[in-house]
Coordinates of C-alpha atoms and ligand atoms in Angstrom, one line a residue:
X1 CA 0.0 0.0 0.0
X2 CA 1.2 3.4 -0.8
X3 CA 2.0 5.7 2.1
X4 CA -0.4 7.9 3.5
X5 CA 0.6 11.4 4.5
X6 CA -2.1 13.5 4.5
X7 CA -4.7 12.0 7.2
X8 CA -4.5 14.2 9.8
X9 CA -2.9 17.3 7.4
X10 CA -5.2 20.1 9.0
X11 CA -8.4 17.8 8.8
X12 CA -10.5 17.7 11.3
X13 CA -8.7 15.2 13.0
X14 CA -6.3 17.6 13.9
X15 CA -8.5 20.3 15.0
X16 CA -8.4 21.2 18.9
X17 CA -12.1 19.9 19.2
X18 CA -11.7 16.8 17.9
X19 CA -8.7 16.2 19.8
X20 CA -9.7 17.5 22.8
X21 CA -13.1 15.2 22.7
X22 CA -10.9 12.4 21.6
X23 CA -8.9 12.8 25.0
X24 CA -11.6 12.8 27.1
X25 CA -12.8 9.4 25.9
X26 CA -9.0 8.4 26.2
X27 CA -9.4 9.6 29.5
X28 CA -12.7 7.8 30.5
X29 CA -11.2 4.5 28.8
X30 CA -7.9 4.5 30.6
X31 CA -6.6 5.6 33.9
X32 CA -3.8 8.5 33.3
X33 CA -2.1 10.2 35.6
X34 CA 1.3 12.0 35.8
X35 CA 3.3 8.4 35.8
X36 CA 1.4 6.8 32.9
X37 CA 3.9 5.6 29.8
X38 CA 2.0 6.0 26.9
X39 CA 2.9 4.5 23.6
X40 CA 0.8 5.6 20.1
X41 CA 1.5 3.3 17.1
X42 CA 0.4 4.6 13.8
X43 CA 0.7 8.1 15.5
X44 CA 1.4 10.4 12.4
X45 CA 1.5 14.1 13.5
X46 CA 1.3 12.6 16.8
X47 CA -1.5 15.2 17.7
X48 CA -3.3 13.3 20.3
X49 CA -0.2 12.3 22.5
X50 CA 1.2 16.0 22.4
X51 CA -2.2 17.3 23.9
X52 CA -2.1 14.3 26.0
X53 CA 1.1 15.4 27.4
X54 CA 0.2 19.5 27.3
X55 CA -2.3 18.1 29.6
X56 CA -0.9 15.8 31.9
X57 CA 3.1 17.1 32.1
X58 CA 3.8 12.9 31.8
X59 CA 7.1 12.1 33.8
X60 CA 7.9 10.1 30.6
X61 CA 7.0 12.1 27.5
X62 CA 4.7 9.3 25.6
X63 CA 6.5 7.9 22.4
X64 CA 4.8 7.5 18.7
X65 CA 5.8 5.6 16.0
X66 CA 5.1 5.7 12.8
X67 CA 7.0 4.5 9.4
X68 CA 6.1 7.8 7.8
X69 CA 7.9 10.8 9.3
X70 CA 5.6 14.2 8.4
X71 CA 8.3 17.2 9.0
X72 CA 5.9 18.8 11.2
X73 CA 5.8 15.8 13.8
X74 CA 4.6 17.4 17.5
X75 CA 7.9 18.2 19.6
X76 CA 6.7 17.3 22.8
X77 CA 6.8 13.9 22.2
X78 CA 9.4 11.3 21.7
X79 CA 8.8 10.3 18.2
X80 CA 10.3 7.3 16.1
X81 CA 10.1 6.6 12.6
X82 CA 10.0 2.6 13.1
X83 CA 7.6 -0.5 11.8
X84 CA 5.3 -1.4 15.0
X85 CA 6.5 -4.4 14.6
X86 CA 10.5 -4.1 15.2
X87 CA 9.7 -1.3 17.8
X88 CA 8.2 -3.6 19.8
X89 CA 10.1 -6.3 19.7
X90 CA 12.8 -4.2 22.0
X91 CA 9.8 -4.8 24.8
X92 CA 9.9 -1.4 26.4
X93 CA 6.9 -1.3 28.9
X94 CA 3.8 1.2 28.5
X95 CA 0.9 1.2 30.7
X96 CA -1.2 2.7 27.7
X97 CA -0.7 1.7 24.1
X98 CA -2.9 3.4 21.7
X99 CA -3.2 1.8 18.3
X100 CA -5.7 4.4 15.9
X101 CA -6.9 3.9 12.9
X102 CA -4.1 1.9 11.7
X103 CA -4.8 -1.8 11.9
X104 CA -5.9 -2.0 8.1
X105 CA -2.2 -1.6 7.6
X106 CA -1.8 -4.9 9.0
X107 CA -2.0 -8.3 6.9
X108 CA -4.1 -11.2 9.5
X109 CA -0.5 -12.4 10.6
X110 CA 1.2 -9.3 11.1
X111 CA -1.8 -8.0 13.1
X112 CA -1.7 -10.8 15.9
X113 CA 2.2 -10.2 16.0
X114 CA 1.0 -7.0 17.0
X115 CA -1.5 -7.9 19.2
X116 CA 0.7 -10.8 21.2
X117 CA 4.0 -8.2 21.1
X118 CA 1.8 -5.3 22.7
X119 CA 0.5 -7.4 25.7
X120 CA 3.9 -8.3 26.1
X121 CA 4.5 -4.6 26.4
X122 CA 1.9 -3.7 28.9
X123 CA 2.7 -3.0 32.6
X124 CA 0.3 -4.5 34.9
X125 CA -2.9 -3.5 34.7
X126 CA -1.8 -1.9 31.3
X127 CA -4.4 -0.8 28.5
X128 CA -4.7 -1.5 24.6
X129 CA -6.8 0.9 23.1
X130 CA -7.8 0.2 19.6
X131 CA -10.1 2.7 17.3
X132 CA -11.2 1.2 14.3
X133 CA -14.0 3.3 11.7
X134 CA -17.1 1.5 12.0
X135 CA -18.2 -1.0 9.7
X136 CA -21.8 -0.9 9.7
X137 CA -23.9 2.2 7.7
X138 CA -20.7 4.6 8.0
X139 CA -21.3 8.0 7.4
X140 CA -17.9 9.4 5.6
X141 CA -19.3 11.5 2.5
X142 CA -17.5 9.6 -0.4
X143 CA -17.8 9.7 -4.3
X144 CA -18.9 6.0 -5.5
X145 CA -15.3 4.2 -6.0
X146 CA -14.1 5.4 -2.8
X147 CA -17.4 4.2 -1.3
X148 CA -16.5 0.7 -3.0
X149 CA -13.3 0.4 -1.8
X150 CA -13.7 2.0 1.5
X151 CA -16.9 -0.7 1.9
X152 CA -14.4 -3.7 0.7
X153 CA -11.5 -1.9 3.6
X154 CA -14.2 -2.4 6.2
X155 CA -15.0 -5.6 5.4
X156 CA -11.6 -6.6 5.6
X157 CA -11.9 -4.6 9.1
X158 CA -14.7 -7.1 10.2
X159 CA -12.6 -10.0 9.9
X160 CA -9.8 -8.2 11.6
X161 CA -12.1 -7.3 14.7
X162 CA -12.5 -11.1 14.7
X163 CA -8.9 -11.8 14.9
X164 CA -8.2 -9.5 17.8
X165 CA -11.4 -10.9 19.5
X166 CA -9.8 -14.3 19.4
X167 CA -6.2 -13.1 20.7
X168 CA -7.0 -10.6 23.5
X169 CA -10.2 -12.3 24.9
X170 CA -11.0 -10.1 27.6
X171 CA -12.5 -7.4 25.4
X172 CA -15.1 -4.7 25.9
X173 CA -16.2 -2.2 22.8
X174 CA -17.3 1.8 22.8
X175 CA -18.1 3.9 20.4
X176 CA -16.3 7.2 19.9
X177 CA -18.5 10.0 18.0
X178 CA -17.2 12.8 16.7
X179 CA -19.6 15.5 14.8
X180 CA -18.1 16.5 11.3
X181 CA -18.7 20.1 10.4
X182 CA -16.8 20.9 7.2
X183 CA -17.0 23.2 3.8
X184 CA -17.1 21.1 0.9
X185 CA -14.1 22.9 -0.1
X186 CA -12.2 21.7 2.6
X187 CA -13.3 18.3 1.9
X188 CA -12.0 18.0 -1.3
X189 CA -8.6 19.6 -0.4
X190 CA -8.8 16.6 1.7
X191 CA -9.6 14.0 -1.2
X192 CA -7.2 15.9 -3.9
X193 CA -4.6 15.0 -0.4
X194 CA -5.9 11.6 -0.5
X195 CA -6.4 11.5 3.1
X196 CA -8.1 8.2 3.3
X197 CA -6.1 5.3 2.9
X198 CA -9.3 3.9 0.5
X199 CA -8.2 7.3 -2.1
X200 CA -4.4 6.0 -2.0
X201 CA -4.5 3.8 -4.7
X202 CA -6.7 6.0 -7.3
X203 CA -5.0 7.8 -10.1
X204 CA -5.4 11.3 -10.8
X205 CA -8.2 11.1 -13.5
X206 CA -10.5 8.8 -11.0
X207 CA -9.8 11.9 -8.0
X208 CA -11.2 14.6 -10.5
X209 CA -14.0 12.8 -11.5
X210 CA -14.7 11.8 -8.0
X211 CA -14.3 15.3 -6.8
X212 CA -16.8 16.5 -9.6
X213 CA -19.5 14.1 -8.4
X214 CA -19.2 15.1 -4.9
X215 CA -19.2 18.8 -5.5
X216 CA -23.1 18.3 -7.0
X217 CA -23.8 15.7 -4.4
X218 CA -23.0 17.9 -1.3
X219 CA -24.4 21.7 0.1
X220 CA -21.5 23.8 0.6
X221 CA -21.5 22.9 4.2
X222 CA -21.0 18.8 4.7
X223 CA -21.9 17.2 8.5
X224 CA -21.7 13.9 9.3
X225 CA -20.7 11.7 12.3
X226 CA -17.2 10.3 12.4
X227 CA -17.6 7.0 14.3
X228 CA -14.8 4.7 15.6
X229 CA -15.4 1.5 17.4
X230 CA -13.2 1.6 20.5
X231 CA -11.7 -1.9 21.9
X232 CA -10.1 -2.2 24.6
X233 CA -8.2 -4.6 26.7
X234 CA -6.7 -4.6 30.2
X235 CA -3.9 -7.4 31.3
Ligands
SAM1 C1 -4.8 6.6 9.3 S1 -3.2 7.1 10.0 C2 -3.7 7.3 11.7 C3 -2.8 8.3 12.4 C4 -3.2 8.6 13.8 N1 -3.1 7.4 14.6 C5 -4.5 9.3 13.9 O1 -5.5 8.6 14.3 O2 -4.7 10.5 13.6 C6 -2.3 5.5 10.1 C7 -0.9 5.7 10.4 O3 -0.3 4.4 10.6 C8 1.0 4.4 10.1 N2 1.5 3.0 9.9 C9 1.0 2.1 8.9 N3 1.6 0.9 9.1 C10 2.5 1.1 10.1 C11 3.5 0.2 10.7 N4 3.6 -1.1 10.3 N5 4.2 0.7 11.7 C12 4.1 1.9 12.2 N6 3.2 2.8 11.6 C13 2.4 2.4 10.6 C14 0.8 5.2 8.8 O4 2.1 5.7 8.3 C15 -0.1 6.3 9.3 O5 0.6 7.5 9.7

């Protein structure tokens, strides 16, 4: 798969609402305090753990990996540009590891190498949190091909839900809700960026036309609810 680089490029998953309502489910989910190590694979900008640790003045600033390294990665943090895989194979111990939007990245095998290498990397009474877009009547305004292959990506999902069911066990779900206000021009800046991993693989001409049909099929003002499913496991 090509590399993504634009998902949270000024979208609204980097605005301060969304990650200030995203911490405060973090927050309800998990039990942080000034001692908490935090570790966000997949993190990109690493937005969320920098306002985690704005907030919370960490005693360990929380780490992020990714294998993409955006110049304009948050400071605050200690970031490494690393595969998931090979970072945590040096088993460094977190009592939170956050893994968002990022398991479609994974093939079936790779994922429960993740899985198994994480709860070898929790401290007691340690936390994976996974977000995951929903599968079932999701709302993401999309032109018809990227509603195909973002329906066959979350399909795919499905069966990896399954496969992380049947490793960690001791499961519980949430949903996380996030109200979308954005101007269609906004929204396709963000589909010229390809900021959905299901518009990486399109080439130029299918991006125009899609951009075309969703210019007539929105008002100038889109809204929709960005859902993730939450799953979360405690050692
Ligand atoms: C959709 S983005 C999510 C970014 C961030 N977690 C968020 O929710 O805003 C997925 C991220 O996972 C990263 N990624 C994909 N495969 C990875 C791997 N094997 N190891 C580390 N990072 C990976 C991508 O480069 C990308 O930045």
């Amino acid at each position: 798969m090509k590399k993504l680089k634009n998902w949270d490029n000024k979208t609204w998953l980097s605005s301060k609402s969304y990650i200030s309502q995203f911490n405060k489910f973090l927050k309800r989910k998990s039990n942080l305090n000034k001692n908490s190590k935090i570790l966000d694979i997949g993190c990109g900008r690493a937005n969320i753990i920098s306002a985690l640790q704005q907030k919370y003045k960490f005693r360990n600033k929380p780490t992020g990996i990714d294998i993409v390294a955006n110049k304009d990665v948050k400071r605050n943090i200690v970031f490494k540009k690393i595969e998931a895989l090979k970072y945590l194979k040096k088993q460094k111990k977190y009592d939170l590891i956050l893994i968002k939007q990022t398991i479609h990245f994974f093939t079936k095998t790779k994922l429960n190498h993740l899985l198994n290498l994480s709860k070898k990397s929790l401290n007691p009474k340690g936390k994976i949190l996974i977000f995951s877009l929903k599968t079932k009547n999701n709302k993401i305004p999309c032109f018809k091909k990227m509603r195909k292959n973002l329906e066959k990506s979350l399909k795919r999902d499905e069966v990896l839900f399954q496969i992380i069911k049947k490793n960690l066990k001791k499961i519980s779900y949430a949903n996380f809700n996030y109200k979308v206000n954005i101007s269609k021009q906004k929204y396709v800046r963000m589909i010229k960026e390809r900021y959905i991993s299901c518009l990486l693989n399109m080439n130029n001409k299918e991006i125009k036309f899609g951009i075309s049909e969703i210019k007539s099929k929105y008002k100038n003002q889109i809204k929709f609810t960005d859902t993730l499913k939450c799953i979360s496991y405690r050692k």
